C-alpha cells in the first residue's frame, strides 16, 4: 500500500527537469533538504515542483516530470 506517496520497489525515471533556478551556493558540510510537491498525476506520469534548501533558505527550485513504475 502507498504511504506518503512511497511504496517498496518504486522506480522513478526523470523525463524532464526544467525552469531550474539556483538561488544560493551550497558547500561541503551544508545539509541539503529536498522537498517535492505533486502537482499532477496521470497514470504513470507525475509532475512535481521541487525545492532544495539549506538552513531554511531556498538554494534551488525546479519543475520536474517523471515516469513512476511500481514493482519489479
PDB file as gemmi writes it, atoms N, CA and C in Angstrom:
CRYST1    1.000    1.000    1.000  90.00  90.00  90.00 P 1                      
ATOM      1  N   UNK A   1       0.843  -1.196   0.000  1.00  0.00           N  
ATOM      2  CA  UNK A   1       0.000   0.000   0.000  1.00  0.00           C  
ATOM      3  C   UNK A   1       0.876   1.244   0.000  1.00  0.00           C  
ATOM      4  N   UNK A   2       0.386   2.286  -0.632  1.00  0.00           N  
ATOM      5  CA  UNK A   2       1.134   3.528  -0.723  1.00  0.00           C  
ATOM      6  C   UNK A   2       0.956   4.332   0.563  1.00  0.00           C  
ATOM      7  N   UNK A   3       2.053   4.767   1.144  1.00  0.00           N  
ATOM      8  CA  UNK A   3       2.024   5.591   2.345  1.00  0.00           C  
ATOM      9  C   UNK A   3       2.886   6.813   2.090  1.00  0.00           C  
ATOM     10  N   UNK A   4       2.308   7.973   2.204  1.00  0.00           N  
ATOM     11  CA  UNK A   4       3.037   9.222   1.955  1.00  0.00           C  
ATOM     12  C   UNK A   4       3.642   9.242   0.560  1.00  0.00           C  
ATOM     13  N   UNK A   5       2.983   8.587  -0.405  1.00  0.00           N  
ATOM     14  CA  UNK A   5       3.450   8.621  -1.788  1.00  0.00           C  
ATOM     15  C   UNK A   5       4.586   7.673  -2.108  1.00  0.00           C  
ATOM     16  N   UNK A   6       4.942   6.778  -1.192  1.00  0.00           N  
ATOM     17  CA  UNK A   6       6.080   5.896  -1.431  1.00  0.00           C  
ATOM     18  C   UNK A   6       5.688   4.453  -1.154  1.00  0.00           C  
ATOM     19  N   UNK A   7       6.136   3.543  -2.004  1.00  0.00           N  
ATOM     20  CA  UNK A   7       5.918   2.110  -1.807  1.00  0.00           C  
ATOM     21  C   UNK A   7       7.232   1.391  -2.082  1.00  0.00           C  
ATOM     22  N   UNK A   8       7.398   0.173  -1.529  1.00  0.00           N  
ATOM     23  CA  UNK A   8       8.617  -0.598  -1.842  1.00  0.00           C  
ATOM     24  C   UNK A   8       8.692  -0.867  -3.341  1.00  0.00           C  
ATOM     25  N   UNK A   9       9.886  -0.933  -3.869  1.00  0.00           N  
ATOM     26  CA  UNK A   9      10.142  -1.223  -5.283  1.00  0.00           C  
ATOM     27  C   UNK A   9       9.625  -0.143  -6.235  1.00  0.00           C  
ATOM     28  N   UNK A  10       9.484   1.074  -5.761  1.00  0.00           N  
ATOM     29  CA  UNK A  10       9.077   2.185  -6.632  1.00  0.00           C  
ATOM     30  C   UNK A  10      10.310   2.655  -7.403  1.00  0.00           C  
ATOM     31  N   UNK A  11      10.172   2.743  -8.714  1.00  0.00           N  
ATOM     32  CA  UNK A  11      11.265   3.217  -9.559  1.00  0.00           C  
ATOM     33  C   UNK A  11      10.833   4.521 -10.218  1.00  0.00           C  
ATOM     34  N   UNK A  12      11.658   5.540 -10.107  1.00  0.00           N  
ATOM     35  CA  UNK A  12      11.345   6.860 -10.657  1.00  0.00           C  
ATOM     36  C   UNK A  12      12.336   7.178 -11.770  1.00  0.00           C  
ATOM     37  N   UNK A  13      11.812   7.483 -12.948  1.00  0.00           N  
ATOM     38  CA  UNK A  13      12.636   7.839 -14.110  1.00  0.00           C  
ATOM     39  C   UNK A  13      12.305   9.272 -14.499  1.00  0.00           C  
ATOM     40  N   UNK A  14      13.248  10.170 -14.286  1.00  0.00           N  
ATOM     41  CA  UNK A  14      13.017  11.569 -14.632  1.00  0.00           C  
ATOM     42  C   UNK A  14      12.899  11.721 -16.145  1.00  0.00           C  
ATOM     43  N   UNK A  15      11.870  12.410 -16.598  1.00  0.00           N  
ATOM     44  CA  UNK A  15      11.682  12.650 -18.024  1.00  0.00           C  
ATOM     45  C   UNK A  15      11.988  14.086 -18.398  1.00  0.00           C  
ATOM     46  N   UNK A  16      11.877  14.987 -17.428  1.00  0.00           N  
ATOM     47  CA  UNK A  16      12.159  16.396 -17.710  1.00  0.00           C  
ATOM     48  C   UNK A  16      12.432  17.134 -16.402  1.00  0.00           C  
ATOM     49  N   UNK A  17      13.444  17.977 -16.435  1.00  0.00           N  
ATOM     50  CA  UNK A  17      13.724  18.906 -15.336  1.00  0.00           C  
ATOM     51  C   UNK A  17      13.888  20.266 -15.991  1.00  0.00           C  
ATOM     52  N   UNK A  18      12.995  21.187 -15.661  1.00  0.00           N  
ATOM     53  CA  UNK A  18      13.022  22.495 -16.329  1.00  0.00           C  
ATOM     54  C   UNK A  18      12.721  23.616 -15.342  1.00  0.00           C  
ATOM     55  N   UNK A  19      12.838  24.836 -15.837  1.00  0.00           N  
ATOM     56  CA  UNK A  19      12.631  26.038 -15.020  1.00  0.00           C  
ATOM     57  C   UNK A  19      13.483  26.004 -13.752  1.00  0.00           C  
ATOM     58  N   UNK A  20      14.709  25.530 -13.898  1.00  0.00           N  
ATOM     59  CA  UNK A  20      15.611  25.418 -12.749  1.00  0.00           C  
ATOM     60  C   UNK A  20      16.161  26.792 -12.396  1.00  0.00           C  
ATOM     61  N   UNK A  21      16.098  27.115 -11.120  1.00  0.00           N  
ATOM     62  CA  UNK A  21      16.619  28.388 -10.619  1.00  0.00           C  
ATOM     63  C   UNK A  21      17.534  28.107  -9.435  1.00  0.00           C  
ATOM     64  N   UNK A  22      18.794  28.493  -9.578  1.00  0.00           N  
ATOM     65  CA  UNK A  22      19.756  28.357  -8.488  1.00  0.00           C  
ATOM     66  C   UNK A  22      19.741  29.660  -7.709  1.00  0.00           C  
ATOM     67  N   UNK A  23      19.457  29.586  -6.427  1.00  0.00           N  
ATOM     68  CA  UNK A  23      19.280  30.791  -5.600  1.00  0.00           C  
ATOM     69  C   UNK A  23      20.442  31.066  -4.655  1.00  0.00           C  
ATOM     70  N   UNK A  24      21.172  30.027  -4.281  1.00  0.00           N  
ATOM     71  CA  UNK A  24      22.246  30.199  -3.303  1.00  0.00           C  
ATOM     72  C   UNK A  24      23.263  29.095  -3.484  1.00  0.00           C  
ATOM     73  N   UNK A  25      24.487  29.402  -3.140  1.00  0.00           N  
ATOM     74  CA  UNK A  25      25.578  28.426  -3.242  1.00  0.00           C  
ATOM     75  C   UNK A  25      25.459  27.413  -2.096  1.00  0.00           C  
ATOM     76  N   UNK A  26      25.728  26.158  -2.415  1.00  0.00           N  
ATOM     77  CA  UNK A  26      25.733  25.086  -1.423  1.00  0.00           C  
ATOM     78  C   UNK A  26      27.150  24.545  -1.343  1.00  0.00           C  
ATOM     79  N   UNK A  27      27.663  24.425  -0.136  1.00  0.00           N  
ATOM     80  CA  UNK A  27      29.051  23.998   0.026  1.00  0.00           C  
ATOM     81  C   UNK A  27      29.183  22.725   0.836  1.00  0.00           C  
ATOM     82  N   UNK A  28      30.406  22.202   0.907  1.00  0.00           N  
ATOM     83  CA  UNK A  28      30.664  20.997   1.705  1.00  0.00           C  
ATOM     84  C   UNK A  28      30.229  21.212   3.154  1.00  0.00           C  
ATOM     85  N   UNK A  29      29.566  20.219   3.705  1.00  0.00           N  
ATOM     86  CA  UNK A  29      29.115  20.304   5.089  1.00  0.00           C  
ATOM     87  C   UNK A  29      27.705  20.872   5.241  1.00  0.00           C  
ATOM     88  N   UNK A  30      27.175  21.512   4.207  1.00  0.00           N  
ATOM     89  CA  UNK A  30      25.794  22.012   4.270  1.00  0.00           C  
ATOM     90  C   UNK A  30      24.828  20.836   4.245  1.00  0.00           C  
ATOM     91  N   UNK A  31      23.755  20.946   5.018  1.00  0.00           N  
ATOM     92  CA  UNK A  31      22.715  19.918   4.992  1.00  0.00           C  
ATOM     93  C   UNK A  31      21.644  20.366   4.009  1.00  0.00           C  
ATOM     94  N   UNK A  32      21.523  19.649   2.909  1.00  0.00           N  
ATOM     95  CA  UNK A  32      20.592  19.992   1.838  1.00  0.00           C  
ATOM     96  C   UNK A  32      19.282  19.245   2.064  1.00  0.00           C  
ATOM     97  N   UNK A  33      18.195  19.977   2.235  1.00  0.00           N  
ATOM     98  CA  UNK A  33      16.866  19.394   2.433  1.00  0.00           C  
ATOM     99  C   UNK A  33      16.119  19.458   1.109  1.00  0.00           C  
ATOM    100  N   UNK A  34      15.634  18.297   0.639  1.00  0.00           N  
ATOM    101  CA  UNK A  34      14.913  18.216  -0.630  1.00  0.00           C  
ATOM    102  C   UNK A  34      13.429  18.023  -0.359  1.00  0.00           C  
ATOM    103  N   UNK A  35      12.599  18.768  -1.088  1.00  0.00           N  
ATOM    104  CA  UNK A  35      11.155  18.696  -0.908  1.00  0.00           C  
ATOM    105  C   UNK A  35      10.493  18.721  -2.283  1.00  0.00           C  
ATOM    106  N   UNK A  36       9.556  17.811  -2.511  1.00  0.00           N  
ATOM    107  CA  UNK A  36       8.807  17.821  -3.761  1.00  0.00           C  
ATOM    108  C   UNK A  36       7.314  17.825  -3.451  1.00  0.00           C  
ATOM    109  N   UNK A  37       6.562  18.483  -4.315  1.00  0.00           N  
ATOM    110  CA  UNK A  37       5.117  18.546  -4.198  1.00  0.00           C  
ATOM    111  C   UNK A  37       4.525  18.045  -5.506  1.00  0.00           C  
ATOM    112  N   UNK A  38       3.635  17.090  -5.407  1.00  0.00           N  
ATOM    113  CA  UNK A  38       2.989  16.539  -6.592  1.00  0.00           C  
ATOM    114  C   UNK A  38       1.966  17.538  -7.110  1.00  0.00           C  
ATOM    115  N   UNK A  39       2.155  17.988  -8.358  1.00  0.00           N  
ATOM    116  CA  UNK A  39       1.256  18.962  -8.978  1.00  0.00           C  
ATOM    117  C   UNK A  39       0.135  18.269  -9.737  1.00  0.00           C  
ATOM    118  N   UNK A  40       0.492  17.165 -10.417  1.00  0.00           N  
ATOM    119  CA  UNK A  40      -0.461  16.465 -11.270  1.00  0.00           C  
ATOM    120  C   UNK A  40       0.012  15.034 -11.445  1.00  0.00           C  
ATOM    121  N   UNK A  41      -0.944  14.128 -11.597  1.00  0.00           N  
ATOM    122  CA  UNK A  41      -0.594  12.732 -11.839  1.00  0.00           C  
ATOM    123  C   UNK A  41      -1.590  12.155 -12.838  1.00  0.00           C  
ATOM    124  N   UNK A  42      -1.066  11.504 -13.865  1.00  0.00           N  
ATOM    125  CA  UNK A  42      -1.904  10.851 -14.861  1.00  0.00           C  
ATOM    126  C   UNK A  42      -1.262   9.505 -15.175  1.00  0.00           C  
ATOM    127  N   UNK A  43      -1.859   8.442 -14.660  1.00  0.00           N  
ATOM    128  CA  UNK A  43      -1.323   7.087 -14.760  1.00  0.00           C  
ATOM    129  C   UNK A  43       0.087   7.039 -14.185  1.00  0.00           C  
ATOM    130  N   UNK A  44       1.066   6.647 -15.007  1.00  0.00           N  
ATOM    131  CA  UNK A  44       2.454   6.542 -14.533  1.00  0.00           C  
ATOM    132  C   UNK A  44       3.224   7.860 -14.629  1.00  0.00           C  
ATOM    133  N   UNK A  45       2.618   8.908 -15.173  1.00  0.00           N  
ATOM    134  CA  UNK A  45       3.304  10.189 -15.348  1.00  0.00           C  
ATOM    135  C   UNK A  45       2.993  11.119 -14.184  1.00  0.00           C  
ATOM    136  N   UNK A  46       4.043  11.639 -13.562  1.00  0.00           N  
ATOM    137  CA  UNK A  46       3.897  12.528 -12.412  1.00  0.00           C  
ATOM    138  C   UNK A  46       4.578  13.855 -12.737  1.00  0.00           C  
ATOM    139  N   UNK A  47       3.958  14.973 -12.372  1.00  0.00           N  
ATOM    140  CA  UNK A  47       4.528  16.306 -12.491  1.00  0.00           C  
ATOM    141  C   UNK A  47       4.669  16.869 -11.092  1.00  0.00           C  
ATOM    142  N   UNK A  48       5.854  17.397 -10.785  1.00  0.00           N  
ATOM    143  CA  UNK A  48       6.152  17.870  -9.432  1.00  0.00           C  
ATOM    144  C   UNK A  48       6.873  19.211  -9.456  1.00  0.00           C  
ATOM    145  N   UNK A  49       6.805  19.900  -8.339  1.00  0.00           N  
ATOM    146  CA  UNK A  49       7.610  21.078  -8.089  1.00  0.00           C  
ATOM    147  C   UNK A  49       8.629  20.671  -7.029  1.00  0.00           C  
ATOM    148  N   UNK A  50       9.891  20.955  -7.288  1.00  0.00           N  
ATOM    149  CA  UNK A  50      10.940  20.577  -6.353  1.00  0.00           C  
ATOM    150  C   UNK A  50      11.649  21.784  -5.787  1.00  0.00           C  
ATOM    151  N   UNK A  51      12.113  21.625  -4.540  1.00  0.00           N  
ATOM    152  CA  UNK A  51      12.822  22.712  -3.875  1.00  0.00           C  
ATOM    153  C   UNK A  51      13.918  22.107  -3.016  1.00  0.00           C  
ATOM    154  N   UNK A  52      15.095  22.705  -3.072  1.00  0.00           N  
ATOM    155  CA  UNK A  52      16.211  22.315  -2.212  1.00  0.00           C  
ATOM    156  C   UNK A  52      16.561  23.517  -1.346  1.00  0.00           C  
ATOM    157  N   UNK A  53      16.760  23.275  -0.044  1.00  0.00           N  
ATOM    158  CA  UNK A  53      17.069  24.398   0.841  1.00  0.00           C  
ATOM    159  C   UNK A  53      18.165  24.028   1.831  1.00  0.00           C  
ATOM    160  N   UNK A  54      18.845  25.055   2.318  1.00  0.00           N  
ATOM    161  CA  UNK A  54      19.880  24.919   3.328  1.00  0.00           C  
ATOM    162  C   UNK A  54      19.560  25.932   4.416  1.00  0.00           C  
ATOM    163  N   UNK A  55      19.458  25.459   5.650  1.00  0.00           N  
ATOM    164  CA  UNK A  55      19.140  26.331   6.795  1.00  0.00           C  
ATOM    165  C   UNK A  55      17.877  27.154   6.548  1.00  0.00           C  
ATOM    166  N   UNK A  56      16.873  26.558   5.900  1.00  0.00           N  
ATOM    167  CA  UNK A  56      15.612  27.242   5.650  1.00  0.00           C  
ATOM    168  C   UNK A  56      15.636  28.222   4.496  1.00  0.00           C  
ATOM    169  N   UNK A  57      16.776  28.372   3.837  1.00  0.00           N  
ATOM    170  CA  UNK A  57      16.906  29.284   2.699  1.00  0.00           C  
ATOM    171  C   UNK A  57      16.916  28.481   1.395  1.00  0.00           C  
ATOM    172  N   UNK A  58      16.062  28.859   0.446  1.00  0.00           N  
ATOM    173  CA  UNK A  58      15.953  28.117  -0.813  1.00  0.00           C  
ATOM    174  C   UNK A  58      17.256  28.224  -1.599  1.00  0.00           C  
ATOM    175  N   UNK A  59      17.791  27.054  -1.983  1.00  0.00           N  
ATOM    176  CA  UNK A  59      19.024  27.004  -2.766  1.00  0.00           C  
ATOM    177  C   UNK A  59      18.731  26.757  -4.241  1.00  0.00           C  
ATOM    178  N   UNK A  60      17.654  26.011  -4.530  1.00  0.00           N  
ATOM    179  CA  UNK A  60      17.326  25.667  -5.908  1.00  0.00           C  
ATOM    180  C   UNK A  60      15.851  25.298  -6.003  1.00  0.00           C  
ATOM    181  N   UNK A  61      15.240  25.612  -7.152  1.00  0.00           N  
ATOM    182  CA  UNK A  61      13.860  25.240  -7.427  1.00  0.00           C  
ATOM    183  C   UNK A  61      13.787  24.703  -8.842  1.00  0.00           C  
ATOM    184  N   UNK A  62      12.836  23.790  -9.106  1.00  0.00           N  
ATOM    185  CA  UNK A  62      12.689  23.239 -10.450  1.00  0.00           C  
ATOM    186  C   UNK A  62      11.312  22.615 -10.630  1.00  0.00           C  
ATOM    187  N   UNK A  63      10.892  22.536 -11.890  1.00  0.00           N  
ATOM    188  CA  UNK A  63       9.706  21.776 -12.271  1.00  0.00           C  
ATOM    189  C   UNK A  63      10.226  20.438 -12.776  1.00  0.00           C  
ATOM    190  N   UNK A  64       9.655  19.345 -12.275  1.00  0.00           N  
ATOM    191  CA  UNK A  64      10.142  18.007 -12.588  1.00  0.00           C  
ATOM    192  C   UNK A  64       8.989  17.152 -13.081  1.00  0.00           C  
ATOM    193  N   UNK A  65       9.250  16.354 -14.110  1.00  0.00           N  
ATOM    194  CA  UNK A  65       8.275  15.345 -14.518  1.00  0.00           C  
ATOM    195  C   UNK A  65       8.991  14.011 -14.548  1.00  0.00           C  
ATOM    196  N   UNK A  66       8.221  12.956 -14.277  1.00  0.00           N  
ATOM    197  CA  UNK A  66       8.826  11.633 -14.190  1.00  0.00           C  
ATOM    198  C   UNK A  66       7.797  10.564 -14.523  1.00  0.00           C  
ATOM    199  N   UNK A  67       8.319   9.400 -14.888  1.00  0.00           N  
ATOM    200  CA  UNK A  67       7.509   8.192 -15.015  1.00  0.00           C  
ATOM    201  C   UNK A  67       7.806   7.368 -13.776  1.00  0.00           C  
ATOM    202  N   UNK A  68       6.759   6.913 -13.105  1.00  0.00           N  
ATOM    203  CA  UNK A  68       6.920   6.148 -11.873  1.00  0.00           C  
ATOM    204  C   UNK A  68       6.370   4.743 -12.096  1.00  0.00           C  
ATOM    205  N   UNK A  69       7.216   3.761 -11.876  1.00  0.00           N  
ATOM    206  CA  UNK A  69       6.839   2.349 -12.010  1.00  0.00           C  
ATOM    207  C   UNK A  69       6.873   1.698 -10.632  1.00  0.00           C  
ATOM    208  N   UNK A  70       5.858   0.920 -10.342  1.00  0.00           N  
ATOM    209  CA  UNK A  70       5.795   0.223  -9.055  1.00  0.00           C  
ATOM    210  C   UNK A  70       5.919  -1.274  -9.307  1.00  0.00           C  
ATOM    211  N   UNK A  71       6.824  -1.887  -8.588  1.00  0.00           N  
ATOM    212  CA  UNK A  71       7.053  -3.324  -8.747  1.00  0.00           C  
ATOM    213  C   UNK A  71       8.344  -3.592  -9.482  1.00  0.00           C  
ATOM    214  N   UNK A  72       8.655  -4.875  -9.677  1.00  0.00           N  
ATOM    215  CA  UNK A  72       9.901  -5.318 -10.283  1.00  0.00           C  
ATOM    216  C   UNK A  72      10.014  -4.934 -11.700  1.00  0.00           C  
TER     217      UNK A  72                                                      
END                                                                             
